[in-house]
Coordinates of C-alpha atoms in Angstrom, one line a residue:
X1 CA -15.2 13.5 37.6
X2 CA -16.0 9.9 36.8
X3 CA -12.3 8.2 37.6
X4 CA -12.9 5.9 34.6
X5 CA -13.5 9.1 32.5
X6 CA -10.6 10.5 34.6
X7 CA -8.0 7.9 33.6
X8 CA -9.1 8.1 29.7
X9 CA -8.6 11.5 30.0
X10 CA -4.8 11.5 31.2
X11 CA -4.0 8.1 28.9
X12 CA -4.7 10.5 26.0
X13 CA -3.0 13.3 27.4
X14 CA 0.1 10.8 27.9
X15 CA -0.4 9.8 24.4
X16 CA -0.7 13.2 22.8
X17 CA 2.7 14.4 24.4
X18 CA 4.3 11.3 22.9
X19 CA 3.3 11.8 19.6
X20 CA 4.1 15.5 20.0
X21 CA 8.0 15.1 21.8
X22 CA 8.5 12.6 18.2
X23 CA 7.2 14.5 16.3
X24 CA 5.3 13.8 13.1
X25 CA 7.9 13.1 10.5
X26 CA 7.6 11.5 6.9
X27 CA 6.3 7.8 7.1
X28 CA 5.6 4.9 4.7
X29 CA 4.3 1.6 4.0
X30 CA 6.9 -1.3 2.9
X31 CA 5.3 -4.1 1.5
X32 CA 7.0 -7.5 0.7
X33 CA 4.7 -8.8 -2.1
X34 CA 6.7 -9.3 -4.7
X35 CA 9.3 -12.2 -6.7
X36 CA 12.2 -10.2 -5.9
X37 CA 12.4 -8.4 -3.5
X38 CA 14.7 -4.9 -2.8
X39 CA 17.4 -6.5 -0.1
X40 CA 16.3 -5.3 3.5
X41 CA 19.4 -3.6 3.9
X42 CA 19.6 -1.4 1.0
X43 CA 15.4 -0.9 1.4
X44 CA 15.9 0.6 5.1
X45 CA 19.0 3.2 3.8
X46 CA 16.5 4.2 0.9
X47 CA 14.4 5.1 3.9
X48 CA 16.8 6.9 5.5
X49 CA 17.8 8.8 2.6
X50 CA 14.7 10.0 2.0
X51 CA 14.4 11.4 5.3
X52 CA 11.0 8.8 6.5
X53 CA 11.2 8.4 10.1
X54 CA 8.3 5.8 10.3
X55 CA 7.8 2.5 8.5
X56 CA 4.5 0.1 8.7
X57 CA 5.1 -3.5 8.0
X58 CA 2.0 -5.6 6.4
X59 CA 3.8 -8.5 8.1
X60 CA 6.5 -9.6 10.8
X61 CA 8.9 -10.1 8.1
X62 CA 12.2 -11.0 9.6
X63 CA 14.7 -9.8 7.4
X64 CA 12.9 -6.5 7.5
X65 CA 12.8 -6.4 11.1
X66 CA 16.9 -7.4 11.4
X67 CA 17.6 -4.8 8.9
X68 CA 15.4 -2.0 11.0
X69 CA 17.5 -2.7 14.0
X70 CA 19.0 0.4 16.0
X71 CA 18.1 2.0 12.0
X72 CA 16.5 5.2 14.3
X73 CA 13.5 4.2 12.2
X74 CA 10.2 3.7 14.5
X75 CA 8.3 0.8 13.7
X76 CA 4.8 -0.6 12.8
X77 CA 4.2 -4.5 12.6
X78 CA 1.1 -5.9 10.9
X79 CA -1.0 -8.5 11.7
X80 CA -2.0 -10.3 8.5
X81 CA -5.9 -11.0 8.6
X82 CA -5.7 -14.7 8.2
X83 CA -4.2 -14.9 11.9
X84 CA -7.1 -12.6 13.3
X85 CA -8.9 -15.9 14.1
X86 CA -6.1 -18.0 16.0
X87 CA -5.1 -15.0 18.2
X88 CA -9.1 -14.2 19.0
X89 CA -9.6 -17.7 20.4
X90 CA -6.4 -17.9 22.1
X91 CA -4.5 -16.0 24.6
X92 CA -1.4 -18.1 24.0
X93 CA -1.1 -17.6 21.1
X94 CA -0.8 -13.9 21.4
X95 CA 1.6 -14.1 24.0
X96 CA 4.0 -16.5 21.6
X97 CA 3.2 -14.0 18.4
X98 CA 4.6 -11.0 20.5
X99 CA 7.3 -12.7 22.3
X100 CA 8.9 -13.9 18.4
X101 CA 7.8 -11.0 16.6
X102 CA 7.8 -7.3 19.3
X103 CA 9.9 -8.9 22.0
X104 CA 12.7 -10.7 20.6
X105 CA 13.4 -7.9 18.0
X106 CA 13.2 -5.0 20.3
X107 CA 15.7 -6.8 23.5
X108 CA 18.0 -8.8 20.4
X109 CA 18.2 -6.8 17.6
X110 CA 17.1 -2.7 18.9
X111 CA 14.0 -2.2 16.7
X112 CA 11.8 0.8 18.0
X113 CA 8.8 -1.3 17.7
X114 CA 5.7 1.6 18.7
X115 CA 2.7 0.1 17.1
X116 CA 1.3 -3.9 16.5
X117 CA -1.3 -2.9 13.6
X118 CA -3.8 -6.0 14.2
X119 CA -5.1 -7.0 10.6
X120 CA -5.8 -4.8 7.9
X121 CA -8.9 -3.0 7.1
X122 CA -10.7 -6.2 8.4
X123 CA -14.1 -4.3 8.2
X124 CA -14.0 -3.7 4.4
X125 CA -17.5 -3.8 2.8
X126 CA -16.0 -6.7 0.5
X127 CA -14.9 -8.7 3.1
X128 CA -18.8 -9.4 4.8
X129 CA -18.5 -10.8 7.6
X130 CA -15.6 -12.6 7.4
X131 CA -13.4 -10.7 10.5
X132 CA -16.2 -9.4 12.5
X133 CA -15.7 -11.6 15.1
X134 CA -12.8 -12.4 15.7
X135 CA -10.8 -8.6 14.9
X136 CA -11.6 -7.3 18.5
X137 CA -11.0 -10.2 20.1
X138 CA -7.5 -10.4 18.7
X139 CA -6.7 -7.0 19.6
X140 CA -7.8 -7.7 23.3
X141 CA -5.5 -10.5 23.4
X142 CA -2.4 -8.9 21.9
X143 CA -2.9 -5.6 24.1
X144 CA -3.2 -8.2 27.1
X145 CA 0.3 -9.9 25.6
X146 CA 2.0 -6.3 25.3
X147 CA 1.5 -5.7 28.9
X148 CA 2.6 -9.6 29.7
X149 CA 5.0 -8.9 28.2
X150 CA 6.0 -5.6 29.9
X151 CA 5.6 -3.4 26.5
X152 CA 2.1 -1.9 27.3
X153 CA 3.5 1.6 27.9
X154 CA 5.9 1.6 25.2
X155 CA 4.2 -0.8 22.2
X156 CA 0.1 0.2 21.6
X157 CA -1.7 -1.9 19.5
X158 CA -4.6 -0.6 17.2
X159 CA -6.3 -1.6 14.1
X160 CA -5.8 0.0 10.5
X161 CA -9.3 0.7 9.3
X162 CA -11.0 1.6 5.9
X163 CA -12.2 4.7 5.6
X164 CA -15.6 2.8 4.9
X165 CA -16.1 2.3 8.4
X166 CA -18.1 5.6 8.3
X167 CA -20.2 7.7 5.8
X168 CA -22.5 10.5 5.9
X169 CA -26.5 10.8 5.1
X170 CA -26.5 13.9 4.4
X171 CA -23.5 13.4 1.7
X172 CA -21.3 16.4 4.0
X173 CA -18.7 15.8 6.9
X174 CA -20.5 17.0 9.5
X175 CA -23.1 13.9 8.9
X176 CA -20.2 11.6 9.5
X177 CA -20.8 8.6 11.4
X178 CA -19.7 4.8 11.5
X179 CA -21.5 2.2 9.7
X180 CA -24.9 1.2 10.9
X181 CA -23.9 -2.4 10.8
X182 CA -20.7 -2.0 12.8
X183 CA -21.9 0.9 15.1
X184 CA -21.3 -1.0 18.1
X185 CA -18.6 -2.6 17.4
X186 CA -16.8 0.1 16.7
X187 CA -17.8 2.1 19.9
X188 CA -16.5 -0.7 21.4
X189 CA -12.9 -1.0 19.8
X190 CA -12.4 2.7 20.0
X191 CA -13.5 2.9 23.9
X192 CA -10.7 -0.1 24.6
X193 CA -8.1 2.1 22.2
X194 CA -8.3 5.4 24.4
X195 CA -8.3 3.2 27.8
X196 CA -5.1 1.8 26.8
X197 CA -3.6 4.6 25.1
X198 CA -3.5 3.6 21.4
X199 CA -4.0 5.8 18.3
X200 CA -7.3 4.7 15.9
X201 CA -5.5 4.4 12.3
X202 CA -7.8 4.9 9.4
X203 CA -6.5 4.8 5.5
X204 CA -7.5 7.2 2.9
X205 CA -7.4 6.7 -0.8
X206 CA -8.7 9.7 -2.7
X207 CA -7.4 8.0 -5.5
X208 CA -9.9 5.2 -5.5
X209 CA -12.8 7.7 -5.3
X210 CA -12.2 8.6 -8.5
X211 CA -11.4 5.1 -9.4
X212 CA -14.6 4.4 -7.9
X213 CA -17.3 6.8 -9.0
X214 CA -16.5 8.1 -12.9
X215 CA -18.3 11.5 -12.1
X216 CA -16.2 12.2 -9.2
X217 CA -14.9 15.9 -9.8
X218 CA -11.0 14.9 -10.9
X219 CA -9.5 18.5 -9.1
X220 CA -11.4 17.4 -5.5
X221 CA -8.8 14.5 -5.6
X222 CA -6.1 16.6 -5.6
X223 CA -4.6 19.3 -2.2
X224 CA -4.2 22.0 -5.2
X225 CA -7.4 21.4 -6.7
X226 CA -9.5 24.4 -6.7
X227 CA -12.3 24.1 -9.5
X228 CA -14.6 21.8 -6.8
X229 CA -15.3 22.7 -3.3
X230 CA -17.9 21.4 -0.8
X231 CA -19.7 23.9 1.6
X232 CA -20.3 22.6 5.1
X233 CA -21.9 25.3 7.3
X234 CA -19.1 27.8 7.8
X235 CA -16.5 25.2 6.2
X236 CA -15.1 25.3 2.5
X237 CA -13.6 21.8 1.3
X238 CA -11.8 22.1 -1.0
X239 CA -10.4 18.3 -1.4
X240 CA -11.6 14.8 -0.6
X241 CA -9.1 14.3 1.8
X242 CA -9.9 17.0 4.3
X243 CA -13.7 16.4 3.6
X244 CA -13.1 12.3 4.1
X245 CA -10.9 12.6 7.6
X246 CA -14.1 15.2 8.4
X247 CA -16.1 13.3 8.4
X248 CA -14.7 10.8 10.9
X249 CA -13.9 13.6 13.3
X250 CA -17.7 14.3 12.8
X251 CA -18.2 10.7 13.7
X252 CA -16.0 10.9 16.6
X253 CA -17.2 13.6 18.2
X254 CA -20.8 12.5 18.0
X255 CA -20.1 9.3 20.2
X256 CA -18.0 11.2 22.6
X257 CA -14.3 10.8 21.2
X258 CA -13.3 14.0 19.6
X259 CA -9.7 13.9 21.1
X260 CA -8.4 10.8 20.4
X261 CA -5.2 10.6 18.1
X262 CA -5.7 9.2 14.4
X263 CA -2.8 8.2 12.3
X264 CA -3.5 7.6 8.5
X265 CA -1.7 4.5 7.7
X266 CA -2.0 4.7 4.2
X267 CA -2.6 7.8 1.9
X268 CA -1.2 7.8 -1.6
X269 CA -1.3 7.6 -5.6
X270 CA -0.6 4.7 -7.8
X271 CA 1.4 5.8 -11.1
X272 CA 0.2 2.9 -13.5
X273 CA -2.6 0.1 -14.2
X274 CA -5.2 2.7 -14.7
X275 CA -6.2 5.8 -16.8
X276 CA -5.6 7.9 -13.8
X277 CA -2.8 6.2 -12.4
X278 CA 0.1 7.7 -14.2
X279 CA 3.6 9.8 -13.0
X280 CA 1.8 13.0 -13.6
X281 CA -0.8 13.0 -11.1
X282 CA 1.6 10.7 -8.3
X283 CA 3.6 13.3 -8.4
X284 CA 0.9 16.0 -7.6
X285 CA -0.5 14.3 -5.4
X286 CA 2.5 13.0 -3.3
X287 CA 3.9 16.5 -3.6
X288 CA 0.7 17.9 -1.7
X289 CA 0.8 15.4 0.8
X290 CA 4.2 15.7 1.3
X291 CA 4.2 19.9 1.8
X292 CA 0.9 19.4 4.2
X293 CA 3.1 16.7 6.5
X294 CA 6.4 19.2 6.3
X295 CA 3.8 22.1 7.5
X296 CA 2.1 20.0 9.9
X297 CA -1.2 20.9 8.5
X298 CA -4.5 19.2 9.8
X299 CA -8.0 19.8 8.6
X300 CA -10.8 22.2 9.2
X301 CA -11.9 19.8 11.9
X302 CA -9.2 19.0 13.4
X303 CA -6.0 21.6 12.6
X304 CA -3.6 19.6 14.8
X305 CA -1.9 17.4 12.1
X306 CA -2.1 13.3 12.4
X307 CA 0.7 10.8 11.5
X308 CA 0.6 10.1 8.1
X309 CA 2.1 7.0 6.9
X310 CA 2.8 7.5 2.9
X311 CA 1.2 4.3 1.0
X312 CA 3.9 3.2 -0.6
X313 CA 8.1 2.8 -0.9
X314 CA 8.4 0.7 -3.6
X315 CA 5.9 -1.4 -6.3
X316 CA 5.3 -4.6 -5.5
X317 CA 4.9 -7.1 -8.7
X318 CA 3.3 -10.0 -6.5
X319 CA 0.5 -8.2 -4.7
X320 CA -3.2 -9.0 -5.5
X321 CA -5.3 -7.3 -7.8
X322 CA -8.5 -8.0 -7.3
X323 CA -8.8 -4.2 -6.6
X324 CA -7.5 -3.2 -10.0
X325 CA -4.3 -3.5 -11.8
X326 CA -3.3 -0.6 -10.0
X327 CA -2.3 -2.2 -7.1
X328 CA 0.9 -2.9 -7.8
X329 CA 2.2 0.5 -8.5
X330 CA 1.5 2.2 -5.8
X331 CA 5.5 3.2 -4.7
X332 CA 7.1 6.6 -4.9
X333 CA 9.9 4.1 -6.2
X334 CA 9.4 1.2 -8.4
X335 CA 10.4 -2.1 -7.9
X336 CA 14.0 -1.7 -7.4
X337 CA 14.4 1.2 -5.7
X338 CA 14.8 3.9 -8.7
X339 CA 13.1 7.2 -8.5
X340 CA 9.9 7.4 -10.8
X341 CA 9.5 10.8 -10.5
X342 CA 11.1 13.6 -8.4
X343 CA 9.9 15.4 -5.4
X344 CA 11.0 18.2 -2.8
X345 CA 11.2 16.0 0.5
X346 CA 12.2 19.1 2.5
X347 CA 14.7 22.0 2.3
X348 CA 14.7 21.4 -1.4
X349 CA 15.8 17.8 -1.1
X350 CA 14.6 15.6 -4.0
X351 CA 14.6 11.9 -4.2
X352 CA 17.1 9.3 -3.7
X353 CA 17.3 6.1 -5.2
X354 CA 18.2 3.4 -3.6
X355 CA 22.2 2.2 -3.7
X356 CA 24.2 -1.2 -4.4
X357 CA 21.1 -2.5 -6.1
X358 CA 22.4 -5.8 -8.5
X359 CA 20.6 -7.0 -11.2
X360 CA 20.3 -9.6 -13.5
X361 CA 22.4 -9.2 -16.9
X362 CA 21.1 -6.6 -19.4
X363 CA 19.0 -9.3 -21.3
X364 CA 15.5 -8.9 -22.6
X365 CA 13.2 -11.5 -24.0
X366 CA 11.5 -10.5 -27.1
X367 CA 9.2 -11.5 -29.9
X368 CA 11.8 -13.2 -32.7
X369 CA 12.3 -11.3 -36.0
X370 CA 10.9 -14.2 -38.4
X371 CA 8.0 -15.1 -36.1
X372 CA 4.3 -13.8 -37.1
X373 CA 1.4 -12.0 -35.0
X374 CA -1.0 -14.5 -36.8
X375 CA 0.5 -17.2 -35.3
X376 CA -2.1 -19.7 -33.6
X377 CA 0.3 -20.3 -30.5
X378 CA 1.0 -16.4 -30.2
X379 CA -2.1 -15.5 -28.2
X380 CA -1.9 -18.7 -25.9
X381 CA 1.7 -18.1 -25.1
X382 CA 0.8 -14.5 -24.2
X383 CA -1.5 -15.9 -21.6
X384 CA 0.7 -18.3 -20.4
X385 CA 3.4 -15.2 -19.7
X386 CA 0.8 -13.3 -18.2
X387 CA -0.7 -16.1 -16.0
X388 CA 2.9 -16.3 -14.4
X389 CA 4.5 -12.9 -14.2
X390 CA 2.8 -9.4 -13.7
X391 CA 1.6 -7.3 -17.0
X392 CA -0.9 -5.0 -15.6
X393 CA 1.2 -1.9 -17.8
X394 CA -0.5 -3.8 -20.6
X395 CA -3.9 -3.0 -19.5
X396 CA -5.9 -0.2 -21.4
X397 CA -4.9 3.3 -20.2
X398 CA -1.5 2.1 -18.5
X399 CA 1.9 2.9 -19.4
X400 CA 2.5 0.0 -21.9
X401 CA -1.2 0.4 -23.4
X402 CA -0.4 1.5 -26.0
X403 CA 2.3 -0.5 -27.7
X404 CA 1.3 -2.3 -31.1
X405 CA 0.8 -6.2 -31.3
X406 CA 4.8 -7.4 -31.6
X407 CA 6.1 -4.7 -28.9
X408 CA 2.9 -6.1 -26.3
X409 CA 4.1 -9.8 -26.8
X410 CA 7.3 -8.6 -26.1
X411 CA 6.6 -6.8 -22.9
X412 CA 4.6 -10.1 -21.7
X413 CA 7.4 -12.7 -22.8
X414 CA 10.1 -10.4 -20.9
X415 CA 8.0 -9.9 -17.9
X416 CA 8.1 -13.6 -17.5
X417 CA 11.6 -14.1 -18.8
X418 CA 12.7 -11.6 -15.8
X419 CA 10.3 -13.4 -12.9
X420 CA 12.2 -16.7 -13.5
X421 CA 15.2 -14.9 -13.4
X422 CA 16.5 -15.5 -17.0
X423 CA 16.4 -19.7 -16.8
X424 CA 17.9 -21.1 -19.7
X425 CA 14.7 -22.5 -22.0
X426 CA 12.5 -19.3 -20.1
X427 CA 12.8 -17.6 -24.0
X428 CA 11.5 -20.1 -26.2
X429 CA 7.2 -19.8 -26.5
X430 CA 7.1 -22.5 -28.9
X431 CA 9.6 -20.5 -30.7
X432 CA 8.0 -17.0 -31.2
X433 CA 10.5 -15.2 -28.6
X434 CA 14.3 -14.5 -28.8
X435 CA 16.7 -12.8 -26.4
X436 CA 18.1 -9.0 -27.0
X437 CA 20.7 -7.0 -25.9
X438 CA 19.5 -4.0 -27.2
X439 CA 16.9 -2.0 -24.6
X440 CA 13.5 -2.7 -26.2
X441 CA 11.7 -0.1 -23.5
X442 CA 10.0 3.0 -25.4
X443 CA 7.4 5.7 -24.7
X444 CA 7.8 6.0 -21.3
X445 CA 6.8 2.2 -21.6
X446 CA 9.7 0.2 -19.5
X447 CA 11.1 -3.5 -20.1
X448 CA 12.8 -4.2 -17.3
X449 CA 15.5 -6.0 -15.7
X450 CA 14.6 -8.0 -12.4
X451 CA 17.1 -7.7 -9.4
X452 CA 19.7 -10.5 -8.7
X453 CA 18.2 -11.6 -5.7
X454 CA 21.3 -14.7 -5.5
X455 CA 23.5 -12.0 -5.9
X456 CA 22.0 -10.2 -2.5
X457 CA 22.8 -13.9 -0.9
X458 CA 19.1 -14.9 -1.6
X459 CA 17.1 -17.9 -2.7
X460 CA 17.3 -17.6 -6.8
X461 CA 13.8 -19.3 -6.8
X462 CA 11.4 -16.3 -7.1
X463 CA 8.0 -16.8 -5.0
X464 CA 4.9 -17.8 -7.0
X465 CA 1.9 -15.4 -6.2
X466 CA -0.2 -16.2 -9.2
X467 CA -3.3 -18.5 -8.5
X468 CA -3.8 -21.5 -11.1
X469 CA -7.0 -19.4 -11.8
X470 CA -6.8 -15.5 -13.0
X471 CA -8.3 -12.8 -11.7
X472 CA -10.7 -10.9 -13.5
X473 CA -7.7 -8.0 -14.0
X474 CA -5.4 -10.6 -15.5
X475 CA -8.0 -11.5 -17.8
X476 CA -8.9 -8.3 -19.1
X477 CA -5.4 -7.8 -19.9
X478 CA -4.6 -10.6 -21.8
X479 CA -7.5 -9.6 -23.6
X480 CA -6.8 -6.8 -24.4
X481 CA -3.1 -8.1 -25.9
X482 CA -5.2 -10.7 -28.1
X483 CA -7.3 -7.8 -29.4
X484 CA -4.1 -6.2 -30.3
X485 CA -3.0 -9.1 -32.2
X486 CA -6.6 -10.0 -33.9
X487 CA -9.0 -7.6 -33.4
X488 CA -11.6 -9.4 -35.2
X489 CA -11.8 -11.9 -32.5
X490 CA -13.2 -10.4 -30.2
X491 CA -15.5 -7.6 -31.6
X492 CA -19.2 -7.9 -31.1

């Protein structure tokens, strides 16, 4: 044998006992995008709680890092894509990323840093051509600053792919290949990811086929689904996922790399923003893809089960979406930790929320009593609220859709009232709002009550996501709340 072909053989040997001696485990995503964020310390015990064994970081954050110390949780640090192009064109730069962000935390503070995740999905479709150059060059360089830095056998670094990387001609996994486009590139990145060990990472949304397509066959999106099958030669599908991951181990196998280890890094159900994003089906789905990770079941392709990295904790109100409202309700718990819905974790374990959570006082802003829905300034102060704080659960088909004209100004002046954490003069909107006591929150629609981030020893100044101009989403839901309030405006 070929001692090249040799040595691949035995990294991925190496590899597959490590991943079998830790075993598989519950893991998640923890994003940071948001104006106040859950406290580090109280996010990693709501991990622990709910038995996840594996986080992925979007970012080196390092509060999240501190708080992850000697936590027993294993680790996964992302690589934003805006620092692809400084680490492609510079070794250096590598070497200082990993020695502040892998080294220091691991030898100071005891994080079980496994996995540098070097940008995310850089090779969407939307992006073009923005990170084709510079994504392998990057991982090159970090790999090269891992084994500098004497972490190469214990830290592997990889890239978290779309699962748009590859598709199928013939419409069934077993056409599956990669891109046309990126063919080569990809042969590339995954022939330098078994010679040093790492795991390929791929995310799968079956969510956002339905999104995507409107004739997609709703039961194919679910594990339990069993109206819609596919039939591959001897193989039934009977849900998008299996038939999805198929179809990259079809790819795989066609260039020569059936064995190598996948993880899915992200895989999960958003519970607002959209007709189909709702508690009901989150909770169907997560419950399947929790039992399937519990059993340690793969696909027809591939039986041996891959980590699965649940996409996500906790909501996140600052996070773009460009993608769709639902973006920002991806988490199995919302923003503060609390359970959304329930599910069996394990030995008949349900949820826990998270603990020592403070919040701001029990305030809400709301539309005043004496002021009128035909007000000129109503629909402009509406859009200023929405410009600055986060009301995708006003858009059509979301939670708070369906709230009339007063209770949907009411939602938008609170959501802002809570973002600027309840500023004296934050209630006034030219005089249409006034501040409650009493819970205004109905039909499953909730007004909330931000978390005291000075409380948790933080900065009281929330961050400001929000561009000076909207995205198409933000638009279409303040348009929707001026419809409300005048629905002769904007008929055709």
């Amino acid at each position: 044998m070929d001692p090249h072909v040799l040595n691949r053989c035995l990294l991925l040997c190496l590899l597959g006992v490590g991943l079998v001696v830790g075993g598989l485990g519950l893991g998640c995503n923890w994003g940071l995008r948001a104006t106040h964020p859950l406290p580090s310390d109280i996010a990693v015990k709501l991990m622990k709680d709910n038995g996840f064994s594996k986080v992925k970081l979007f970012e080196a954050d390092q509060s999240a890092l501190r708080s992850l110390g000697n936590s027993g949780i294993q680790v996964m640090v992302g690589i934003p894509n805006e620092l692809l192009a400084p680490l492609a064109t510079s070794v250096q730069a590598a070497v200082n990323w990993v020695s502040q962000n892998v080294s220091t935390f691991i030898s100071q503070n005891g994080v079980d840093i496994r996995y540098i995740a070097v940008g995310n999905e850089p090779f969407l479709k939307t992006y073009g051509s923005n990170y084709l150059n510079t994504t392998f060059p990057a991982l090159q360089n970090i790999q090269a600053a891992l084994i500098k830095a004497g972490l190469g056998r214990k830290v592997k670094a990889t890239i978290p792919l779309n699962a748009d990387v590859y598709q199928s001609v013939s419409g069934l996994p077993s056409g599956g290949n990669f891109r046309s486009d990126i063919y080569n590139l990809m042969i590339s990145i995954i022939k330098f990811l078994i010679d040093n060990g790492s795991p390929l990472i791929v995310n799968i949304y079956p969510f956002l086929s339905l999104y995507d397509d409107p004739n997609f066959p709703f039961e194919y999106a679910f594990f339990d689904g069993s109206s819609n099958t596919i039939v591959d030669g001897s193989i039934t599908y009977t849900n998008v996922f299996d038939a999805n991951y198929d179809t990259l181990i079809s790819a795989l196998e066609k260039n020569g790399f059936g064995s190598i280890p996948i993880i899915v890094g992200e895989v999960g159900w958003p519970t607002d923003g959209n007709t189909n994003a709702n508690i009901k089906n989150a909770q169907r789905f997560n419950q399947g893809l929790v039992n399937r990770i519990l059993q340690g079941k793969g696909t027809p392709r591939r039986p041996t089960a891959p980590d699965i990295y649940i996409f996500s904790l906790i909501d996140e109100d600052a996070k773009s979406i460009q993608p769709g409202n639902f973006e920002r309700h991806w988490g199995i718990f919302r923003y503060d930790g609390s359970s959304k819905y329930q599910l069996d974790m394990g030995n008949n374990k349900s949820l826990v929320p998270a603990k020592g959570v403070k919040y701001l006082e029990k305030r809400w802003c709301v539309m005043a009593p004496q002021a009128s829905v035909s007000d000129p300034n109503l629909a402009q102060s509406i859009s200023y609220a929405c410009s600055n704080a986060d009301c995708t659960s006003l858009g059509y088909g979301s939670s708070c859709g369906e709230l009339d004209a007063r209770s949907s100004a009411s939602y938008a002046f609170n959501m802002y009232y809570q973002t600027v954490n309840q500023t004296a003069g934050s209630c006034q909107f030219s005089g249409l709002a006034t501040t409650t006591t009493i819970d205004p929150s109905q039909d499953g629609c909730q007004f909330e009550i931000q978390i005291d981030i000075a409380k948790h020893g933080k900065s009281s100044s929330p961050c400001s996501p929000w561009a000076p101009s909207l995205h198409k989403s933000s638009m279409a839901i303040i348009f929707v709340v001026v419809a409300v309030l005048n629905p002769r405006c904007c008929s055709y």
